[in-house]
Short mmCIF file of C-alpha atoms and ligand atoms in Angstrom, two decimals:
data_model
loop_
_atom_site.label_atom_id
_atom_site.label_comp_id
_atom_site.label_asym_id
_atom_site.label_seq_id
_atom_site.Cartn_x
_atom_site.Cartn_y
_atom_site.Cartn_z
CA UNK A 1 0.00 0.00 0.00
CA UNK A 2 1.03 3.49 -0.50
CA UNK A 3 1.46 6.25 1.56
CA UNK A 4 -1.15 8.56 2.13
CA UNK A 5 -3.05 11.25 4.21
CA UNK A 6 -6.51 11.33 4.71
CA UNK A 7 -8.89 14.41 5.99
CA UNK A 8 -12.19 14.22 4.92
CA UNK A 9 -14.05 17.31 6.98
CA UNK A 10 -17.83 16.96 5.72
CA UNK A 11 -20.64 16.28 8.54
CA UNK A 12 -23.25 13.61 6.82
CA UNK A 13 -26.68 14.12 8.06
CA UNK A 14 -28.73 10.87 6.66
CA UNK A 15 -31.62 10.15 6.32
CA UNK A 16 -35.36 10.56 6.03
CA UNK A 17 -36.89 13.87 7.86
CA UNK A 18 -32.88 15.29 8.33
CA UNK A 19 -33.52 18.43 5.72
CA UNK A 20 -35.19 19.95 9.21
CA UNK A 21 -31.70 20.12 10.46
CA UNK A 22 -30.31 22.40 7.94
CA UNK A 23 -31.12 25.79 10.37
CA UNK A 24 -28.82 24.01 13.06
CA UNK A 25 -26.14 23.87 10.37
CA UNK A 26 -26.25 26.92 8.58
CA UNK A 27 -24.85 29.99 11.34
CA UNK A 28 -27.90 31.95 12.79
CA UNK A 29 -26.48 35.67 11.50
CA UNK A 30 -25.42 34.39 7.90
CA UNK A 31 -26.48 35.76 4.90
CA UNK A 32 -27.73 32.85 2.46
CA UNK A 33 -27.29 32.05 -1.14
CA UNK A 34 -29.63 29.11 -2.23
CA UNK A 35 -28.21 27.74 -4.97
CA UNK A 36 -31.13 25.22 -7.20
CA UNK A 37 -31.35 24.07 -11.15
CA UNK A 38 -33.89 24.58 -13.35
CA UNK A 39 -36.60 23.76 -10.88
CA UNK A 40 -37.13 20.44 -9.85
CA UNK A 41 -37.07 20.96 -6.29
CA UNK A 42 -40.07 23.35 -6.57
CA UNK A 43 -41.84 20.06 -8.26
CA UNK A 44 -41.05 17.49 -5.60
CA UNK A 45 -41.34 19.51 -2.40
CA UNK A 46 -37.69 19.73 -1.63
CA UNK A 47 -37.64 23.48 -1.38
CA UNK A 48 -40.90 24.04 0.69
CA UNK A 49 -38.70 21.43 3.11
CA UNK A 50 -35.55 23.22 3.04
CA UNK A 51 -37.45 27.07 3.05
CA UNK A 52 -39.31 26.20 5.89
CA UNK A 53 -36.33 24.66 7.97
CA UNK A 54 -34.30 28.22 7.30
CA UNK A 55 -37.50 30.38 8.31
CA UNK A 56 -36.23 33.50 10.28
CA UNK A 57 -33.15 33.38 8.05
CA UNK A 58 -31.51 35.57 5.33
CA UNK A 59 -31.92 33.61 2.42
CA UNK A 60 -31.34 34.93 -1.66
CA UNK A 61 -32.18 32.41 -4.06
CA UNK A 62 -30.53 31.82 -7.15
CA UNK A 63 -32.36 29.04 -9.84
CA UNK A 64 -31.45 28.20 -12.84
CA UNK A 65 -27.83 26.55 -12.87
CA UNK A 66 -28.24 23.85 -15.45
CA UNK A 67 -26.88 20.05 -15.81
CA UNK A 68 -22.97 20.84 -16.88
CA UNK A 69 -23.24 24.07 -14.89
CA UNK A 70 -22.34 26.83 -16.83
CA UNK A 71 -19.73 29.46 -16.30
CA UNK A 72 -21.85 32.57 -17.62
CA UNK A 73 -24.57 31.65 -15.50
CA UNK A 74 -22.52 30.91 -12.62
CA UNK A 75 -20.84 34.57 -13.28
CA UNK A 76 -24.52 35.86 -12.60
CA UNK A 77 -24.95 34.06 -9.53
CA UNK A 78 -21.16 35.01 -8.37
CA UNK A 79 -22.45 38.93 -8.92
CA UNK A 80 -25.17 38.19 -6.82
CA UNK A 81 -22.89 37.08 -3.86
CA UNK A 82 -21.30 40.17 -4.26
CA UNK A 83 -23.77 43.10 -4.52
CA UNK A 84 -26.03 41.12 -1.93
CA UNK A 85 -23.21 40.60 0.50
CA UNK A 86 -23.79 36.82 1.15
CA UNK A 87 -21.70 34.90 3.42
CA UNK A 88 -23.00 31.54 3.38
CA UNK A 89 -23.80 29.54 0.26
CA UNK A 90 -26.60 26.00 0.30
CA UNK A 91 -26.67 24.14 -2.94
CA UNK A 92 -29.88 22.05 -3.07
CA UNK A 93 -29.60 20.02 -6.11
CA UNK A 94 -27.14 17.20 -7.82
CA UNK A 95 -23.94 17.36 -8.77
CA UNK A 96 -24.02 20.03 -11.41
CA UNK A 97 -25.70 22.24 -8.16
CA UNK A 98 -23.48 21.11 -6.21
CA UNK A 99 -20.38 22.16 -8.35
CA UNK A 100 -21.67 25.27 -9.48
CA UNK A 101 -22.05 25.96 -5.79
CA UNK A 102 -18.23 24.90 -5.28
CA UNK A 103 -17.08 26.97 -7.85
CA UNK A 104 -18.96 30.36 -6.45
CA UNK A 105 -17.35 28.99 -3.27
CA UNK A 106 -13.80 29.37 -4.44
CA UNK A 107 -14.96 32.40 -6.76
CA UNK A 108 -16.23 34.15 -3.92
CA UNK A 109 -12.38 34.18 -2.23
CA UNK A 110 -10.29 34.40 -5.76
CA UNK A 111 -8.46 37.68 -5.93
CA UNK A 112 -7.36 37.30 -9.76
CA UNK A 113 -9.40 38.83 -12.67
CA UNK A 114 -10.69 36.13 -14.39
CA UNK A 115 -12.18 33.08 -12.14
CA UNK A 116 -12.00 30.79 -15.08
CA UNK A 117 -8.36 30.67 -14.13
CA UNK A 118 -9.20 28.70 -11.22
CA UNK A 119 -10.19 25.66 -13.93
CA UNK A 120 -7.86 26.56 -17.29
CA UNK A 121 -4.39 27.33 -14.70
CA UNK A 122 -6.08 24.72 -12.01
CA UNK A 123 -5.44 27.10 -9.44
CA UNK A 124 -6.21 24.72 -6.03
CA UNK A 125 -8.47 26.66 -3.66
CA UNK A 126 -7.49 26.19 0.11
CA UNK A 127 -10.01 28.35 1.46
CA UNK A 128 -13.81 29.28 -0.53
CA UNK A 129 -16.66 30.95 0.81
CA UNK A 130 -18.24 27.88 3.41
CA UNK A 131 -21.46 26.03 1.76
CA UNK A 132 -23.34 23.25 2.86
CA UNK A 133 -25.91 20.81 0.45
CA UNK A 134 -29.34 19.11 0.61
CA UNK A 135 -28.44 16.43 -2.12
CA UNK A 136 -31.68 15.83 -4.24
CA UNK A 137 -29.60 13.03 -6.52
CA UNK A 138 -27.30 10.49 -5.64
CA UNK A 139 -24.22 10.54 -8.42
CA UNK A 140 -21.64 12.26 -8.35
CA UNK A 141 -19.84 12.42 -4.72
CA UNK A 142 -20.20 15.79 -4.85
CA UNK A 143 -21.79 16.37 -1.51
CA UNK A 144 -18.69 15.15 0.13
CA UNK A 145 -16.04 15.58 -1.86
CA UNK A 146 -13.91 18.54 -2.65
CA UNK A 147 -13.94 18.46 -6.37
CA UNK A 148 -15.87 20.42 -8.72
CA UNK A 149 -16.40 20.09 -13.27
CA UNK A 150 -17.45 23.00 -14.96
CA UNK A 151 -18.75 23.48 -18.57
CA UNK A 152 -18.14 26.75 -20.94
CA UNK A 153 -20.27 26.58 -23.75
CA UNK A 154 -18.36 29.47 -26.00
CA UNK A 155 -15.28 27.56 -25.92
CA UNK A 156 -16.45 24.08 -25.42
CA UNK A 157 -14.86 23.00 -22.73
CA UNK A 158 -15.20 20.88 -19.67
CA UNK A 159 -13.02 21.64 -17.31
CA UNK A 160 -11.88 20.22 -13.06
CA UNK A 161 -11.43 22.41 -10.41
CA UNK A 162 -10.93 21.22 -6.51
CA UNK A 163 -9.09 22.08 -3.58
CA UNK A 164 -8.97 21.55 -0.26
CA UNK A 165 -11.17 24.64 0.97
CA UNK A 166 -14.07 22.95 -1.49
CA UNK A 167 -15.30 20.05 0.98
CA UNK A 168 -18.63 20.84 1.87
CA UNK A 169 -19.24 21.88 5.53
CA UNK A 170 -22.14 19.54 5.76
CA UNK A 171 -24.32 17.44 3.21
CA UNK A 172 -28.02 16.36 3.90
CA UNK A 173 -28.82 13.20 2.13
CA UNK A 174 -32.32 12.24 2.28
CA UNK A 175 -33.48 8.83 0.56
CA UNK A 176 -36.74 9.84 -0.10
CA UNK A 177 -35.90 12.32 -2.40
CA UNK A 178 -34.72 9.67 -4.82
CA UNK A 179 -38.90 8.69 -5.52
CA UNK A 180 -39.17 12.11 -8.08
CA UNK A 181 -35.90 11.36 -10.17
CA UNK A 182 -36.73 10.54 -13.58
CA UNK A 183 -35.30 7.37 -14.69
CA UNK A 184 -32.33 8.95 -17.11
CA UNK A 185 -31.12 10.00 -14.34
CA UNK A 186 -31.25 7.04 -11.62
CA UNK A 187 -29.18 4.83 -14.47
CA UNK A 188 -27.03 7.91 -14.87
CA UNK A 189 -26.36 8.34 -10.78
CA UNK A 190 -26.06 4.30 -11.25
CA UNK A 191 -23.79 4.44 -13.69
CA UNK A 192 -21.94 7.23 -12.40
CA UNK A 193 -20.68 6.09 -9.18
CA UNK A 194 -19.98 2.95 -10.40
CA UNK A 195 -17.48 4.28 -12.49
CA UNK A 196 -16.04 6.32 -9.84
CA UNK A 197 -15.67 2.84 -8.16
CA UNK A 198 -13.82 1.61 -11.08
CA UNK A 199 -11.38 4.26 -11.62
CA UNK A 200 -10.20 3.99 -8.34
CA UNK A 201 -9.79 0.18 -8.45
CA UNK A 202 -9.33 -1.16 -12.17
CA UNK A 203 -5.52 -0.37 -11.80
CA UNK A 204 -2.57 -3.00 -10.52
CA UNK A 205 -2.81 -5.08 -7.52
CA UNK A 206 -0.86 -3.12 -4.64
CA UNK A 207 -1.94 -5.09 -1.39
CA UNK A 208 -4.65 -2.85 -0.30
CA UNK A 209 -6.95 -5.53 0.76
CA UNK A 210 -9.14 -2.89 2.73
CA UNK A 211 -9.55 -0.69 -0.50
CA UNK A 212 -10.41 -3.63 -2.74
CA UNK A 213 -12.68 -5.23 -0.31
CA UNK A 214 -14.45 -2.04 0.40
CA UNK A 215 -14.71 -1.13 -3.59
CA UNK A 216 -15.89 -4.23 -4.40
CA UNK A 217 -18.85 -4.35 -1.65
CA UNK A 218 -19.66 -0.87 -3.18
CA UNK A 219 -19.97 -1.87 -6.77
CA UNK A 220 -21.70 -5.26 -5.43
CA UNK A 221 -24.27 -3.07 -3.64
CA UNK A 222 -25.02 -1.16 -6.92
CA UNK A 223 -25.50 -4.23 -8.41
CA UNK A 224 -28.19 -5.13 -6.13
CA UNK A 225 -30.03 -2.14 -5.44
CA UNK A 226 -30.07 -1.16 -9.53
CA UNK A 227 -32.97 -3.27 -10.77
CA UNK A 228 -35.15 -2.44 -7.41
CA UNK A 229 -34.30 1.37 -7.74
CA UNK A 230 -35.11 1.45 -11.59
CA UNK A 231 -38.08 -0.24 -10.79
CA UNK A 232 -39.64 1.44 -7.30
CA UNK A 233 -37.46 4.57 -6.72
CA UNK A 234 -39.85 5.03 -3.86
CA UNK A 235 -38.01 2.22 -2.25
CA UNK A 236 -36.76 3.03 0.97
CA UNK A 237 -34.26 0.39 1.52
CA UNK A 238 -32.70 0.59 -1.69
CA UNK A 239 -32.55 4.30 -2.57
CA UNK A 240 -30.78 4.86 1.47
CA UNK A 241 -28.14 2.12 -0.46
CA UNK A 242 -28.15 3.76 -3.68
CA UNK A 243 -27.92 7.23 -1.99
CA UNK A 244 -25.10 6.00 0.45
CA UNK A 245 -23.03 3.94 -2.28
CA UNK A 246 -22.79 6.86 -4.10
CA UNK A 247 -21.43 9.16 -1.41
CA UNK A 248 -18.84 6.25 -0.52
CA UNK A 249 -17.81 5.79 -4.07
CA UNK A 250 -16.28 9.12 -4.37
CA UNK A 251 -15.51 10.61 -0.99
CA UNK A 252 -11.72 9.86 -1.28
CA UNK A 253 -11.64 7.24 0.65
CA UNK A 254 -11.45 3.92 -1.10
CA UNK A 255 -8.87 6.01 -3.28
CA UNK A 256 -6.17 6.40 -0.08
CA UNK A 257 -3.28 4.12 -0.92
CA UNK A 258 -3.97 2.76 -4.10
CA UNK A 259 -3.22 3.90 -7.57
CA UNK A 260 -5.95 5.28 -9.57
CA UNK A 261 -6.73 5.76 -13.40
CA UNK A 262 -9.29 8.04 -14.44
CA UNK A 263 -8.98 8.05 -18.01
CA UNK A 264 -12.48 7.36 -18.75
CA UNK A 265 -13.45 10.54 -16.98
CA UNK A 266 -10.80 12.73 -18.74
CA UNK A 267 -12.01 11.24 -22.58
CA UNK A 268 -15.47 11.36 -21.20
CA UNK A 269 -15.69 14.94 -20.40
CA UNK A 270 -14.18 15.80 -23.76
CA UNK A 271 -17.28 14.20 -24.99
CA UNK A 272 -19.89 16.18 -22.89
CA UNK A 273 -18.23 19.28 -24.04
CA UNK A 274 -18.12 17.94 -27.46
CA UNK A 275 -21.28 16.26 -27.67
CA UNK A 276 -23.83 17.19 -24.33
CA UNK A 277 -24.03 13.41 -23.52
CA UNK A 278 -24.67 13.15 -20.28
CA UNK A 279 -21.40 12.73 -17.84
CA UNK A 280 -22.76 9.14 -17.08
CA UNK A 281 -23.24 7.70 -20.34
CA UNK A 282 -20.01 8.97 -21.50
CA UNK A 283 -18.74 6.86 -19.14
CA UNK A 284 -20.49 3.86 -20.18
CA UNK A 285 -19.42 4.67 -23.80
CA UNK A 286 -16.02 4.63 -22.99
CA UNK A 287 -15.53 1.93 -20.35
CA UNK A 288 -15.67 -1.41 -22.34
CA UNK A 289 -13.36 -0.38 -24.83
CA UNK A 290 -10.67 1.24 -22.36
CA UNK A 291 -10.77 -1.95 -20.31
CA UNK A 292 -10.17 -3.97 -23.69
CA UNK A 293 -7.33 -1.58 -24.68
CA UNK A 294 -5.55 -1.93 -21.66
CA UNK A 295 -6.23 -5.80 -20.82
CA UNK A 296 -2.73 -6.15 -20.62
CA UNK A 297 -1.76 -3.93 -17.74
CA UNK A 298 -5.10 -4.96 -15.82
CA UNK A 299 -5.68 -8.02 -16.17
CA UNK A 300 -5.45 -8.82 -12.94
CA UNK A 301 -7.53 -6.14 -11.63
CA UNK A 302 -10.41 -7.50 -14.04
CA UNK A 303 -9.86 -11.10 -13.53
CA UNK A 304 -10.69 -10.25 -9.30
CA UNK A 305 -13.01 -8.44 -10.37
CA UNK A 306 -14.97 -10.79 -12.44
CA UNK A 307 -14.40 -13.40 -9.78
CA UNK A 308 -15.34 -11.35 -6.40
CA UNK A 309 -18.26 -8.59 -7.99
CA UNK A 310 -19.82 -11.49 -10.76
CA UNK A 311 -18.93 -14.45 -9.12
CA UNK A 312 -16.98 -15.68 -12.28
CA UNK A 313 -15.10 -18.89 -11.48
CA UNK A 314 -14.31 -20.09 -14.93
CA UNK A 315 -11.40 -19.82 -17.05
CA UNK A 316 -7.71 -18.24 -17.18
CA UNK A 317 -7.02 -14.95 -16.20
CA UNK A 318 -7.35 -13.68 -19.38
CA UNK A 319 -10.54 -15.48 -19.95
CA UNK A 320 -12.00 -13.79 -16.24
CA UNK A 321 -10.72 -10.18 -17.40
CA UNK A 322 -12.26 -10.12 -20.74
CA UNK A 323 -15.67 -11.41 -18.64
CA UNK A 324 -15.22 -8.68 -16.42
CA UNK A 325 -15.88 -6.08 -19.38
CA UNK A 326 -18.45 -7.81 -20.61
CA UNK A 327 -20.34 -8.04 -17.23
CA UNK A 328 -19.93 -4.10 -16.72
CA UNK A 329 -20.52 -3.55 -20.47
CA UNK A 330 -24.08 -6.07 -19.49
CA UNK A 331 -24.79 -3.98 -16.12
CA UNK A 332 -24.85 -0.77 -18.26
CA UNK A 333 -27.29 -2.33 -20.32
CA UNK A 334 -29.87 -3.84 -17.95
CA UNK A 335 -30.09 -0.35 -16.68
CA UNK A 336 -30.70 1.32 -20.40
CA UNK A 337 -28.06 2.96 -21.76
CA UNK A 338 -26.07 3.03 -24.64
CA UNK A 339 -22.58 2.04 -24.78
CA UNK A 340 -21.49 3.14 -28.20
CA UNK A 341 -21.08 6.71 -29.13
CA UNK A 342 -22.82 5.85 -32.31
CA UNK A 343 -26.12 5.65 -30.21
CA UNK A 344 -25.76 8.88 -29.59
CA UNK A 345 -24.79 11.03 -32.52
CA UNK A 346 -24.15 10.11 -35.89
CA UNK A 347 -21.95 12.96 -35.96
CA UNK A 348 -18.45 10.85 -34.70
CA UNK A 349 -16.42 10.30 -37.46
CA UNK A 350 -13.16 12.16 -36.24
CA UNK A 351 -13.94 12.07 -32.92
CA UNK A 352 -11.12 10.35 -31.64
CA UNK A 353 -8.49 12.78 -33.53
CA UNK A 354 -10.98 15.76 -31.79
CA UNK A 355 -10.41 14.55 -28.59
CA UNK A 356 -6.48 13.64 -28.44
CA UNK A 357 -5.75 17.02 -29.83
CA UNK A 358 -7.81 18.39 -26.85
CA UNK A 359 -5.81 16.84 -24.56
CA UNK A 360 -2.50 17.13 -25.85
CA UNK A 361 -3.35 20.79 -26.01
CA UNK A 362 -4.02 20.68 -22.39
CA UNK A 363 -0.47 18.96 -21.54
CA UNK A 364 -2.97 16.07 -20.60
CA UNK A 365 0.00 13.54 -22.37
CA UNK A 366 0.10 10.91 -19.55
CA UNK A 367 -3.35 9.44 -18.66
CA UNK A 368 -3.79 6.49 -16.55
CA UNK A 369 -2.83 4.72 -13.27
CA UNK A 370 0.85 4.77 -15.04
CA UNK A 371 0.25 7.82 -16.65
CA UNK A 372 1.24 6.26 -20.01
CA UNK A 373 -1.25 6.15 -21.57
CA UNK A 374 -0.69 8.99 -24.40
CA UNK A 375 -3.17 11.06 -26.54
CA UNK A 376 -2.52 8.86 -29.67
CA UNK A 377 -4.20 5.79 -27.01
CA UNK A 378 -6.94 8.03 -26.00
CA UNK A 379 -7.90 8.26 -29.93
CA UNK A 380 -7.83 4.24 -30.24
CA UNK A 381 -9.86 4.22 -27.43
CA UNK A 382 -12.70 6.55 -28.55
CA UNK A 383 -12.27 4.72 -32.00
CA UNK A 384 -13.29 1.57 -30.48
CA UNK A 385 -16.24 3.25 -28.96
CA UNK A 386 -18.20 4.28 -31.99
O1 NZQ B 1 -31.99 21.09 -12.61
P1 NZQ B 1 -33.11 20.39 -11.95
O2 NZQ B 1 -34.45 20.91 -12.33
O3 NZQ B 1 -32.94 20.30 -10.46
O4 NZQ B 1 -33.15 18.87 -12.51
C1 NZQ B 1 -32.05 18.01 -12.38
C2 NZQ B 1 -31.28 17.86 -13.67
O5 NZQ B 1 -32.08 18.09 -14.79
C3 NZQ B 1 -32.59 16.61 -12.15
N1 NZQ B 1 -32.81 16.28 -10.73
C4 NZQ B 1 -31.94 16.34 -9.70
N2 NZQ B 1 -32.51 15.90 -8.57
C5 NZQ B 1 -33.79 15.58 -8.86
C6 NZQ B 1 -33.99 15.83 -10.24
N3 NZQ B 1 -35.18 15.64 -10.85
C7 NZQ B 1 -36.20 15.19 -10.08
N4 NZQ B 1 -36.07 14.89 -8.77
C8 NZQ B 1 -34.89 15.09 -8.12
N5 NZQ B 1 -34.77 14.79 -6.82
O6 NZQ B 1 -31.56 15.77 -12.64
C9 NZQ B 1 -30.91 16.40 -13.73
C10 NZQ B 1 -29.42 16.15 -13.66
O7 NZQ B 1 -28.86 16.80 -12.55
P2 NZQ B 1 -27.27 16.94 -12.40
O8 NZQ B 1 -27.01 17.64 -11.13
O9 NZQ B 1 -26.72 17.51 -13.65
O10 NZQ B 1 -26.82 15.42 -12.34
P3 NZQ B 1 -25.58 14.74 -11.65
O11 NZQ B 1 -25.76 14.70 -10.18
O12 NZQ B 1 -25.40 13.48 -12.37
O13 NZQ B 1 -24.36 15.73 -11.92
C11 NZQ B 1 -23.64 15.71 -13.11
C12 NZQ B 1 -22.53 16.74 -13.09
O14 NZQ B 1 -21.57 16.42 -12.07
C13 NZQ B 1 -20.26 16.33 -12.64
C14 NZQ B 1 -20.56 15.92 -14.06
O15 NZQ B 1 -19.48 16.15 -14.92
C15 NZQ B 1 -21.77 16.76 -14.40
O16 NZQ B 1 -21.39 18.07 -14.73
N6 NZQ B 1 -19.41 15.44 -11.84
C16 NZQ B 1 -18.97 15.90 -10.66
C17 NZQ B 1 -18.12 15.17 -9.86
C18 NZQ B 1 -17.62 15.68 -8.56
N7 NZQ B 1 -17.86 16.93 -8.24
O17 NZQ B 1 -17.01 14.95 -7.80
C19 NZQ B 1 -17.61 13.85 -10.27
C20 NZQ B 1 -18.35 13.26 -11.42
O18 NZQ B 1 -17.51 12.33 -12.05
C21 NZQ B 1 -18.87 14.24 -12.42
O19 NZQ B 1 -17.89 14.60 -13.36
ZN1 ZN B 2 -18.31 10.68 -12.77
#
């Protein structure tokens, strides 16, 4: 196992009936930003729960910040903070809330001109304006994790941003918010944390029996819960696991000690940017064929895999690894989405090319757990994924 350090300052309040607890989190003199998308939470009744909680408080809202938050409308919201003197900022949505919120956080403190900086220069942010979150949609990790993905339409581009200052101060996750998700977007929070699971795990074997252990119970939860949540999402049981997994999958934790890859996220943003697919079924475009590509340098990884998540017995190595793929390539699938990029535009051709000159114009040369793995791979891979 590697070294490592781990901090992880985010208070978890879970569970059904915890919104009510948001006015013991939030300081009694601060001056509130509510942060919300395009207006689902007036729909399900998440905002009458959090706006009654903070009654006596100073609250400004702020709707509007779409899936793939935007900079420009994020630059509105950031003049808000200013001219209305807020101290305190509450993101009640999913992850693209969430982020947007993070960035505004980080925003709010930056002294340079041009906050877009803080993404294009990856300026770190050790200290941001303090928010907290009422998670309406279990995904991204967002709620307690200090990272952050912002989109800018003009220039096309999808960019991360993180830092230690951007951990939330507290996140409220509430199961029973997970009955009014439309199904797109239960696969996608399926599919999404999955992959985070995978990122952090589909490397080399390094002795972290903890790490592996604890990945693998995550992704075997998912597996469970999927076909109950897709089914009933006003399913207690499963939606507090699906809600929970998600958290888990990303919250740095089962990343301590252990290489990680993250490729598919890197390609996979280039195709949001590129395309608007969804974050999640980028992933799920990408996956199979990066796991194929690089069969020789995790092999191993897949072969456990197969054996401990799918309960694959049969065969070499080799034979267990290529299983592996197919399984996740399956689970994708049984939930409904599309794993070629041909199901989702028939606008590809050249898409690979596109996408390794993005990244070698962003010195992104060295992807992957060995950071090998060069643009010219990155094009082979999105090849393989038409
Ligand atoms: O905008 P509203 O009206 O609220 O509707 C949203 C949105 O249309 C809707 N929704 C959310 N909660 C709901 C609901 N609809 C009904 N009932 C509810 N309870 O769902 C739609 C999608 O929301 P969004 O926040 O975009 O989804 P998600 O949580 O999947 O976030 C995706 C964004 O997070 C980034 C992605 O790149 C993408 O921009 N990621 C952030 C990460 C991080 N910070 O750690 C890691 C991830 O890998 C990811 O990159
Ligand atoms: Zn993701």
């Amino acid at each position: 196992m590697k070294n490592f350090e781990f901090k992880n300052p985010t208070k978890i309040l879970f569970g059904e009936g915890q919104i009510a607890k948001v006015s013991s989190e939030v300081p009694a003199d601060a001056k509130i930003l509510l942060l919300f998308g395009g207006g689902s939470i007036k729909k399900n009744g998440i905002y009458e729960q959090v706006m009654s909680a903070l009654e006596g408080f100073d609250v400004v809202e702020f709707g509007g910040i779409p899936a793939n938050p935007e900079y420009a409308i994020l630059m509105e919201a950031l003049e808000v903070i200013k001219t209305k003197n807020i101290t305190y900022l509450l993101a009640v949505g999913g992850g693209s809330v969430i982020d947007g919120t993070k960035f505004l956080s980080a925003a709010a403190e930056y002294d340079g001109d041009e906050p877009w900086d803080l993404l294009e220069k990856r300026i770190p942010t050790l200290k941001g304006m303090p928010f907290g979150t009422v998670l309406t949609l279990p995904a991204t990790g967002s709620e307690m994790n200090s990272g952050a993905v912002i989109t800018r339409a003009d220039t096309k581009q999808k960019l991360t941003m993180g830092g230690a200052g951007l951990f939330p101060v507290f996140s409220i996750l509430d199961p029973t918010v997970v009955k009014s998700i439309p199904q797109r977007q239960l696969a996608n929070g399926l599919a999404d944390s999955f992959t985070h699971v995978l990122e952090q795990y589909m490397t080399y074997p390094i002795g972290a029996l903890l790490q592996d252990r604890i990945a693998e119970g995550i992704m075997q939860s998912l597996i469970e819960v999927a076909p109950v949540i897709m089914k009933d999402p006003t399913d207690y049981k499963a939606a507090a696991n699906f809600m929970w997994c998600c958290t888990m999958a990303l919250n740095g934790l089962i990343q301590k000690g252990v290489p990680t890859d993250w490729a598919i996220h890197m390609m996979g943003h280039e195709l949001t940017a590129l395309y608007g697919i969804d974050h999640a079924r980028t992933l799920a475009i990408l996956t199979g064929s990066h796991y194929e590509y690089n069969l020789e340098t995790k092999r191993e990884k897949l072969a456990q895999y197969a054996t401990r998540v799918w309960g694959v017995t049969e065969g070499s190595v080799d034979e267990k690894a290529k299983a592996g793929i197919e399984k996740t390539v399956g689970f994708f699938h049984s939930i409904g989405i599309d794993t070629k990029l041909s199901d989702y535009t028939d606008d590809y051709k050249g898409t690979g090319a596109e996408i390794a000159k993005r990244l070698t114009d962003r010195g992104m040369t060295g992807l992957g757990e060995h950071r090998s793995l060069t643009p010219a791979d990155a094009e082979k891979i999105v090849e393989m994924s038409y």
